Short mmCIF file of C-alpha atoms and ligand atoms in Angstrom, two decimals:
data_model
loop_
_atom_site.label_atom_id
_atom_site.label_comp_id
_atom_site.label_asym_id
_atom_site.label_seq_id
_atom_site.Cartn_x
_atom_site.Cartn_y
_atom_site.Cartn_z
CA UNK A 64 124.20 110.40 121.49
CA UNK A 65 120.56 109.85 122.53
CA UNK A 66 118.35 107.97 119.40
CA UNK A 67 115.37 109.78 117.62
CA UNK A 68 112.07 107.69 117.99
CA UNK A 69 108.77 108.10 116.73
CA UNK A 70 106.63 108.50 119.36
CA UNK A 71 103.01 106.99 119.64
CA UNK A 72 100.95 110.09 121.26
CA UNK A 73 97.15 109.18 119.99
CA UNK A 74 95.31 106.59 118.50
CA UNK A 75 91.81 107.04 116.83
CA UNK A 76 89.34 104.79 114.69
CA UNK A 77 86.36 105.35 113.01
CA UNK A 78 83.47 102.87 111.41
CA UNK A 79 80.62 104.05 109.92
CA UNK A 80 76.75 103.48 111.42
CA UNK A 81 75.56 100.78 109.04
CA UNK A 82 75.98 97.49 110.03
CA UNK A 83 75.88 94.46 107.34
CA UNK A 84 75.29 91.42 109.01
CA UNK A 85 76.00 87.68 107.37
CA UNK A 86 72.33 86.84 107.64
CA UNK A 87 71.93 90.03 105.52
CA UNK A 88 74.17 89.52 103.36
CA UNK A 89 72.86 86.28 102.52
CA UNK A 90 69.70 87.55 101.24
CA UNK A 91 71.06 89.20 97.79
CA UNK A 92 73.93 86.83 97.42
CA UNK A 93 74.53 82.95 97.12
CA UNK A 94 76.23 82.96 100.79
CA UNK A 95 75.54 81.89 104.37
CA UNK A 96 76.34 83.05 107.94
CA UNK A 97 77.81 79.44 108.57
CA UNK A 98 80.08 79.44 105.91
CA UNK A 99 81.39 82.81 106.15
CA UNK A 100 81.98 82.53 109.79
CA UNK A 101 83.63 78.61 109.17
CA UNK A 102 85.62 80.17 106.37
CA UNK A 103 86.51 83.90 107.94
CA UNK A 104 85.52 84.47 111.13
CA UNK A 105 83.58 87.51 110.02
CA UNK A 106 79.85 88.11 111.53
CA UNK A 107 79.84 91.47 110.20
CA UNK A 108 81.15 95.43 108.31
CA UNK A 109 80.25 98.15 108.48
CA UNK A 110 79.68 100.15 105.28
CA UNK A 111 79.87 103.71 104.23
CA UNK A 112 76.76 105.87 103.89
CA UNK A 113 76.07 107.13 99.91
CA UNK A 114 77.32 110.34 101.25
CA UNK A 115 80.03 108.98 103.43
CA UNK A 116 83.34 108.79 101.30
CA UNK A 117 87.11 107.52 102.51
CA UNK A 118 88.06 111.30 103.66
CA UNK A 119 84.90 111.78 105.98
CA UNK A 120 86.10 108.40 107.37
CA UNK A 121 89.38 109.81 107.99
CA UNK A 122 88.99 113.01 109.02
CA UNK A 123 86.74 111.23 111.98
CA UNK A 124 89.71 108.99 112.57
CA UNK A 125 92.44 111.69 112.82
CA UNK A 126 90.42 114.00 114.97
CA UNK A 127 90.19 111.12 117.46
CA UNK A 128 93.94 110.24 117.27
CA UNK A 129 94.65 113.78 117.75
CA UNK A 130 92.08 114.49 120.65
CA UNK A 131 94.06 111.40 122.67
CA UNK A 132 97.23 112.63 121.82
CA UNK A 133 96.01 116.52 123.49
CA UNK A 134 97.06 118.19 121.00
CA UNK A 135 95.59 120.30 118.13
CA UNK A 136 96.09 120.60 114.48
CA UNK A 137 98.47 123.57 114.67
CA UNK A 138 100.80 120.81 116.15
CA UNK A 139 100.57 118.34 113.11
CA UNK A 140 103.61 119.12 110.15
CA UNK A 141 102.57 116.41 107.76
CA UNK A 142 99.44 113.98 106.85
CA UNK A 143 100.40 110.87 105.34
CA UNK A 144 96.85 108.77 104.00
CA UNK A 145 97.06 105.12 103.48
CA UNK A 146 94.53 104.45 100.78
CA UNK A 147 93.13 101.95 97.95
CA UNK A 148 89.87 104.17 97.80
CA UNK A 149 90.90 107.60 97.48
CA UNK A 150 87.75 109.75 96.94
CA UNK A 151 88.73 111.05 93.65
CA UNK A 152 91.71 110.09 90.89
CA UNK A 153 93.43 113.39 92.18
CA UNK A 154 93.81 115.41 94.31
CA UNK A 155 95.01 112.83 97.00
CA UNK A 156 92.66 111.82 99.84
CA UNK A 157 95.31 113.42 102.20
CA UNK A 158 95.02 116.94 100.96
CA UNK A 159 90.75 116.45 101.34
CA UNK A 160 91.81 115.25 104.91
CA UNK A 161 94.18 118.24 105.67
CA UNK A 162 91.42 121.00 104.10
CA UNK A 163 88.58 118.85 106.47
CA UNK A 164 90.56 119.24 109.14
CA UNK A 165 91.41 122.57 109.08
CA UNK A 166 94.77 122.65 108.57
CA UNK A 167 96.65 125.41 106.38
CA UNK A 168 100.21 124.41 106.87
CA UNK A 169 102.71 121.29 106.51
CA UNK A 170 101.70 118.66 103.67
CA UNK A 171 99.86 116.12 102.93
CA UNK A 172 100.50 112.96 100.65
CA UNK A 173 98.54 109.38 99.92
CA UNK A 174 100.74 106.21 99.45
CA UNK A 175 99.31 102.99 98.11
CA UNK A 176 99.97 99.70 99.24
CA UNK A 177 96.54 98.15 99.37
CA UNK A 178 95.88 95.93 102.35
CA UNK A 179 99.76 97.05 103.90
CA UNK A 180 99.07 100.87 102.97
CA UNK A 181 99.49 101.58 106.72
CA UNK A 182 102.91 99.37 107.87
CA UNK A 183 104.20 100.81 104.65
CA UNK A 184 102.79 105.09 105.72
CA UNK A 185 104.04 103.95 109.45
CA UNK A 186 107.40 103.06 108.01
CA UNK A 187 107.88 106.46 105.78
CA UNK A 188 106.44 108.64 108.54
CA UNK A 189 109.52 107.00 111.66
CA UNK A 190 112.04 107.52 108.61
CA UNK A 191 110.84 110.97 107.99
CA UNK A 192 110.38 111.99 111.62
CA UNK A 193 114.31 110.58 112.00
CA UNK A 194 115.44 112.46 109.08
CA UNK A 195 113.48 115.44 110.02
CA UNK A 196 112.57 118.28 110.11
CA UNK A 197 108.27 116.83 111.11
CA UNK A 198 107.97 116.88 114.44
CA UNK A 199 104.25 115.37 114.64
CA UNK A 200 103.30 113.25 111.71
CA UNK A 201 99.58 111.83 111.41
CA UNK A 202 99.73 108.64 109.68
CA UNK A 203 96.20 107.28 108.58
CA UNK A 204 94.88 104.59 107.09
CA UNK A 205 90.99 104.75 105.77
CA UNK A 206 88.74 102.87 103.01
CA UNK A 207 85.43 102.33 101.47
CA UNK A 208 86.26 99.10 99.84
CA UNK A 209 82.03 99.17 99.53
CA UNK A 210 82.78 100.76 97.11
CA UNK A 211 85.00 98.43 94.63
CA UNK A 212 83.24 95.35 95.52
CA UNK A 213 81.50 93.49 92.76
CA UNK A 214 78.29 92.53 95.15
CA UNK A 215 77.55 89.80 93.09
CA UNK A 216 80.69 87.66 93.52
CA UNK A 217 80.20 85.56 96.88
CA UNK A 218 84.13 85.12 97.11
CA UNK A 219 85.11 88.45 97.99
CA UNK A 220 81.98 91.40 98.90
CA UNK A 221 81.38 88.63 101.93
CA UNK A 222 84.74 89.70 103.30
CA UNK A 223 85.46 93.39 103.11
CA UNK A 224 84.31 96.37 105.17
CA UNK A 225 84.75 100.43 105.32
CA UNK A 226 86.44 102.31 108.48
CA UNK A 227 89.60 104.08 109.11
CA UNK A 228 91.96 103.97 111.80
CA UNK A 229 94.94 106.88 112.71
CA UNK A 230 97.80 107.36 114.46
CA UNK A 231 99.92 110.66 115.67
CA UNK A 232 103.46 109.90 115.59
CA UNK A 233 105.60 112.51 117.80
CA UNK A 234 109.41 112.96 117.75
CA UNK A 235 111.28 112.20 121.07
CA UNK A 236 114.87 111.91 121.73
CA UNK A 237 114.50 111.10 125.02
CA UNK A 238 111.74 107.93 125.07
CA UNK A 239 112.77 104.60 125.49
CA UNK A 240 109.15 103.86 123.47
CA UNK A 241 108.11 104.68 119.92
CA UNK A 242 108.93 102.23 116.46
CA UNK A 243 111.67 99.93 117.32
CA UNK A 244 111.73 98.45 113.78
CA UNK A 245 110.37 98.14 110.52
CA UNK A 246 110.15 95.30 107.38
CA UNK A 247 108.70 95.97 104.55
CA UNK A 248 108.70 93.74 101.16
CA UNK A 249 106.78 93.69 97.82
CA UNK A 250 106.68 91.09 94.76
CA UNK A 251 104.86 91.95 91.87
CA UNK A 252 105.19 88.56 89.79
CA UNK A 253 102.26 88.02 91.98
CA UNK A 254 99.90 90.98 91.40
CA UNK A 255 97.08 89.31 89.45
CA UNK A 256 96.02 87.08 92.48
CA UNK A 257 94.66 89.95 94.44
CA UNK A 258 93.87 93.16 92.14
CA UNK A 259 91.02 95.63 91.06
CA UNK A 260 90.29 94.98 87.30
CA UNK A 261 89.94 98.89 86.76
CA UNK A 262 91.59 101.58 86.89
CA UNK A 263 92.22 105.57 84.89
CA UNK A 264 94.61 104.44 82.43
CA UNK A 265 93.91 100.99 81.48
CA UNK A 266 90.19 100.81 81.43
CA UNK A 267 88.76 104.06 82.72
CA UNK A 268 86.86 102.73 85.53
CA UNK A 269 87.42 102.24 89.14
CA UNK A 270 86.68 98.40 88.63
CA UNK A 271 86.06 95.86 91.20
CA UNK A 272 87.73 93.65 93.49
CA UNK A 273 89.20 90.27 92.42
CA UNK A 274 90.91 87.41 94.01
CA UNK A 275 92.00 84.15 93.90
CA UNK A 276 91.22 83.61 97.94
CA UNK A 277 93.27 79.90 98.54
CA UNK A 278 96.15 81.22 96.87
CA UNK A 279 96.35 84.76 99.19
CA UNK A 280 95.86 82.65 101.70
CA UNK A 281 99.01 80.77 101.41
CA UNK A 282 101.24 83.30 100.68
CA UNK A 283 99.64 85.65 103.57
CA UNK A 284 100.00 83.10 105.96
CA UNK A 285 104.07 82.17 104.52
CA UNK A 286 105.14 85.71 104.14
CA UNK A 287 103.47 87.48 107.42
CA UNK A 288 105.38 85.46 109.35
CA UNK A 289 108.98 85.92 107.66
CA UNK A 290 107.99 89.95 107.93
CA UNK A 291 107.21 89.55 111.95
CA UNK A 292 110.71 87.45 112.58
CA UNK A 293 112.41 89.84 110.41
CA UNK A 294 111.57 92.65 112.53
CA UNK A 295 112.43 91.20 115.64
CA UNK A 296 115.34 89.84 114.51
CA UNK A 297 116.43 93.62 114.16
CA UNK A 298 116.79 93.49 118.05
CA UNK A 299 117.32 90.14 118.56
CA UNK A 300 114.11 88.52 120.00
CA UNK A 301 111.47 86.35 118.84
CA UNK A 302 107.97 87.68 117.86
CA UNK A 303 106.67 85.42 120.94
CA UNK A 304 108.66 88.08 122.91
CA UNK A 305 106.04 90.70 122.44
CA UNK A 306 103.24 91.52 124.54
CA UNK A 307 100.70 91.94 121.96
CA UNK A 308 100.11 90.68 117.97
CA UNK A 309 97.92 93.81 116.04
CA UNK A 310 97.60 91.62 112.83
CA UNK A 311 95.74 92.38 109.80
CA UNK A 312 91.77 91.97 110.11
CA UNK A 313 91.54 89.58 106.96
CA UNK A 314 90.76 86.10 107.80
CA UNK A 315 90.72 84.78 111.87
CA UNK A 316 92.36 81.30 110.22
CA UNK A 317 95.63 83.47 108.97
CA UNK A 318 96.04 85.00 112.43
CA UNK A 319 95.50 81.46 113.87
CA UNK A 320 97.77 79.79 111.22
CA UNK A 321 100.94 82.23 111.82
CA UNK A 322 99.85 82.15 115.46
CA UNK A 323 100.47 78.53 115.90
CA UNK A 324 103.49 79.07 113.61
CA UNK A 325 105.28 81.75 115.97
CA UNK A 326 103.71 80.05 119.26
CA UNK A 327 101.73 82.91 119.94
CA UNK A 328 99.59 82.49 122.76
CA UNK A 329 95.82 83.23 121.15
CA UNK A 330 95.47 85.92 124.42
CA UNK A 331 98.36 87.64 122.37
CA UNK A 332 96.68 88.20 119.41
CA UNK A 333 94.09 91.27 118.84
CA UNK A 334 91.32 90.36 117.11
CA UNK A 335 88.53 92.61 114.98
CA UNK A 336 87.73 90.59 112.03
CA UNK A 337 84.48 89.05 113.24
CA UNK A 338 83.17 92.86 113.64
CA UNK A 339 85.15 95.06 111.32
CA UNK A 340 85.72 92.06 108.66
CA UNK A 341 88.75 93.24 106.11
CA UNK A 342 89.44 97.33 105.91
CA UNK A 343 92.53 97.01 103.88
CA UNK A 344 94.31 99.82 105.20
CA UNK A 345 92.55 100.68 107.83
CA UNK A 346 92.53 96.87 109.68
CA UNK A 347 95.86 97.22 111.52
CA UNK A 348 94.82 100.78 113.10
CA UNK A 349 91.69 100.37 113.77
CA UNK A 350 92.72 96.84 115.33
CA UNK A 351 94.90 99.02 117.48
CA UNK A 352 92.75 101.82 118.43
CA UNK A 353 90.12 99.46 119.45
CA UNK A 354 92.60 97.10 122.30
CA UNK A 355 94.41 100.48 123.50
CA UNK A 356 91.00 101.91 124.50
CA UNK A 357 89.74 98.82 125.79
CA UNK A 358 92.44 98.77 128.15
CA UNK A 359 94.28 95.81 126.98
CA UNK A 360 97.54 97.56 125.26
CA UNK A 361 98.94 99.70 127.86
CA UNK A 362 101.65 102.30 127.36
CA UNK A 363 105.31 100.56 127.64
CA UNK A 364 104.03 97.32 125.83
CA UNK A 365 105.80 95.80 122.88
CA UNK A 366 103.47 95.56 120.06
CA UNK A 367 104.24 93.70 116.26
CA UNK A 368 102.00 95.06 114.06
CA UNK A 369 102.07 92.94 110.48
CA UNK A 370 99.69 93.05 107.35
CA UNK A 371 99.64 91.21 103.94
CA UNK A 372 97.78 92.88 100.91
CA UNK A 373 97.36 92.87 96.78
CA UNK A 374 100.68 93.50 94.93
CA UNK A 375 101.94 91.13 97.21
CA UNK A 376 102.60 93.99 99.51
CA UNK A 377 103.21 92.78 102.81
CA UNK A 378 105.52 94.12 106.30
CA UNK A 379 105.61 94.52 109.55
CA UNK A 380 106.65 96.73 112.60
CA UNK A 381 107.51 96.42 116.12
CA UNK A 382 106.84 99.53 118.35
CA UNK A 383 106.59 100.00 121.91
CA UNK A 384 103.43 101.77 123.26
O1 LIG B 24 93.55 91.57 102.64
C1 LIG B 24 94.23 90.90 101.65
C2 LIG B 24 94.45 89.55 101.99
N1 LIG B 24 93.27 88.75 101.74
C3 LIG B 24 93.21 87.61 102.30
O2 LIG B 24 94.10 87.31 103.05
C4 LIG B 24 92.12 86.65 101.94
C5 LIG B 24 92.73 85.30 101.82
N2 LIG B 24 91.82 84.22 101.49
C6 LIG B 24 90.85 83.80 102.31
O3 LIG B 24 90.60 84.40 103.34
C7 LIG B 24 90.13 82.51 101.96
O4 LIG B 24 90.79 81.91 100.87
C8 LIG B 24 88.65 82.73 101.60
C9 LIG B 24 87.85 83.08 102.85
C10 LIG B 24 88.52 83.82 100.55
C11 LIG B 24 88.04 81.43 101.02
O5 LIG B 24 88.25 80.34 101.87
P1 LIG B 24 88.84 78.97 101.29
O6 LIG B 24 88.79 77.99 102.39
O7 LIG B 24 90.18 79.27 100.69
O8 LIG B 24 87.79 78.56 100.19
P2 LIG B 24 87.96 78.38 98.62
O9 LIG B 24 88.26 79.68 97.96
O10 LIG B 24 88.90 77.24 98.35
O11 LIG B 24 86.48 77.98 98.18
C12 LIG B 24 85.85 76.82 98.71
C13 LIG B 24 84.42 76.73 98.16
C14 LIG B 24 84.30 76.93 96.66
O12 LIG B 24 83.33 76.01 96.19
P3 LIG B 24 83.80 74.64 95.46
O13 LIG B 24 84.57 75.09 94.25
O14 LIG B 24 84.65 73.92 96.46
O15 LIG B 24 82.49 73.99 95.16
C15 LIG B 24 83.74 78.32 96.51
O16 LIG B 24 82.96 78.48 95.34
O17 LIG B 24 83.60 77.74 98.77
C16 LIG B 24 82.85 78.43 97.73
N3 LIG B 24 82.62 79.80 98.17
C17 LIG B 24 81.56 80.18 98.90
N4 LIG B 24 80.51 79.49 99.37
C18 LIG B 24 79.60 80.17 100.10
C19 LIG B 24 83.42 80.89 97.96
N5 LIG B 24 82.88 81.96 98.56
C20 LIG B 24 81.71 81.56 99.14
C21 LIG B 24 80.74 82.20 99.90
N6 LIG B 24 79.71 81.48 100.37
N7 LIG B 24 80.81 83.51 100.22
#
């Protein structure tokens, strides 16, 4: 009996105009270029306009992913909308995405994983396309973490940016491509390392970001790499097997550390994070979006895709192109 896959048929990405450089930056907050770049590897985000919010992002994103795929809306049964900074408390960001774009059928739902949000939508959307009935399922991931950063505190608005990345998953039973595997994991003992000290029930605010950077660090650096030989292991190869590493954007030492830790080749590895900086959900589509249309992931190539975000919430997922 031939195997359902989920199909990758578009790719899209989306960053808003403004650019925030370092040297900027460094003007309104104790900071420098030098020891952001030492630190992160980030030169620069982009951030949202006043009137720009994470569904306008999105919207951009999906029509993209949907203009590579050649297909329309009409084709698309469900919207799935990785998120940390959802436009409003309710409704979901998904069903101002689905109303944006024009669409007056299927459904639309957020999920919430922080930094993970999209290995975690990617992961629900192959199980739903397998269990059926969605033929076409547009998976996006898209934030305005502008929005929840506390500008004054030099240890985290230096490394965060807004965009939004999407992808348009299609149901084959015929390709040899599509999501091979999947990993995802979650430990909550851990959740006050990496968290937003607001929120509608407990204080009534959207509050800001807060973390305790070393600390991420460690884990992120432990756990991304258990998540990437996890989901090769599922078909017996090492992540160096793959042609190409689409990490999460949050910190060009991680990516180097599990790098050198999987002997990746650095040529492996896509990097944004000196542009894009950290987009939460939208790092590890907009990563890919950006190396498919450069030319560099071309279709048939094995691709890990792995991110690490506040909850601990991390996973991974191996697809071929
Ligand atoms: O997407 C979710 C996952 N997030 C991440 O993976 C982020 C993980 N963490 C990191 O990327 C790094 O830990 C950071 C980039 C946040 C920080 O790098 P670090 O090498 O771990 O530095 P640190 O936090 O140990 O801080 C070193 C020093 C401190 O000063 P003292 O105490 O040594 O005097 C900080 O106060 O750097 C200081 N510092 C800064 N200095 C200039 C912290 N932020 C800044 C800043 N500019 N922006």
């Amino acid at each position: 009996m031939s195997e359902i896959r989920s199909v990758v048929l578009g790719v899209g990405g989306y960053l808003p105009d403004k650019i925030l450089t370092n040297h900027e930056l460094a003007k309104t907050v104790d900071t420098s270029d030098e020891w952001i770049r030492e630190r992160s590897g980030i030169c620069q985000r982009h951030i949202a306009a006043a009137d720009e919010f994470t569904s306008d992002l999105g919207t951009h994103a999906a029509k993209a992913a949907i203009e590579h795929a050649g297909l329309t809306i009409e084709n698309v049964d469900l919207i799935i909308v990785a998120t940390t900074t959802p436009d409003l408390t309710f409704p979901s960001t998904a069903t101002i995405i689905q109303e944006k774009l024009g669409m007056q059928h299927g459904a639309a739902f957020d999920i919430q994983a922080v930094c993970s949000g999209f290995i975690y939508a990617l992961h629900i959307a192959d199980a739903m396309i397998k269990a059926g009935p969605y033929k076409h399922i547009l998976v996006i991931g898209a934030e305005t973490f502008s929005r929840i950063l506390d500008w004054d505190d030099r240890s985290t608005c230096v490394l965060f940016g807004d965009g939004a990345g999407a992808m348009l998953l299609g149901r084959s039973e015929t390709s040899e491509r599509g999501i091979i595997s999947n990993f995802i994991r979650s430990d909550g003992r851990y959740c006050d390392l990496l968290m937003v000290d607001g929120g509608p029930s407990r204080t009534q605010t959207v509050g800001h970001v807060r973390m305790v950077g070393n600390q991420v660090f460690r884990h992120a650096v432990k756990d991304i790499a258990i998540a990437m030989k996890e989901c090769a292991a599922q078909i017996g190869i090492k992540p160096s097997d793959v042609d190409w590493f689409v990490p999460h954007q949050a910190n060009q030492r991680i990516l180097d550390g599990v790098a050198r830790q999987l002997k990746l080749r650095p040529d492996q590895v896509i990097s944004t994070v000196a542009q894009h900086a950290n987009t939460s959900a939208a790092s590890v589509p907009l990563a890919f979006d950006t190396a498919v249309k450069d030319g560099r992931i071309k279709p048939g190539d094995l691709v890990m895709l792995e991110a690490f975000g506040g909850g601990f919430t991390w996973g991974a997922s191996l697809l071929r192109l």
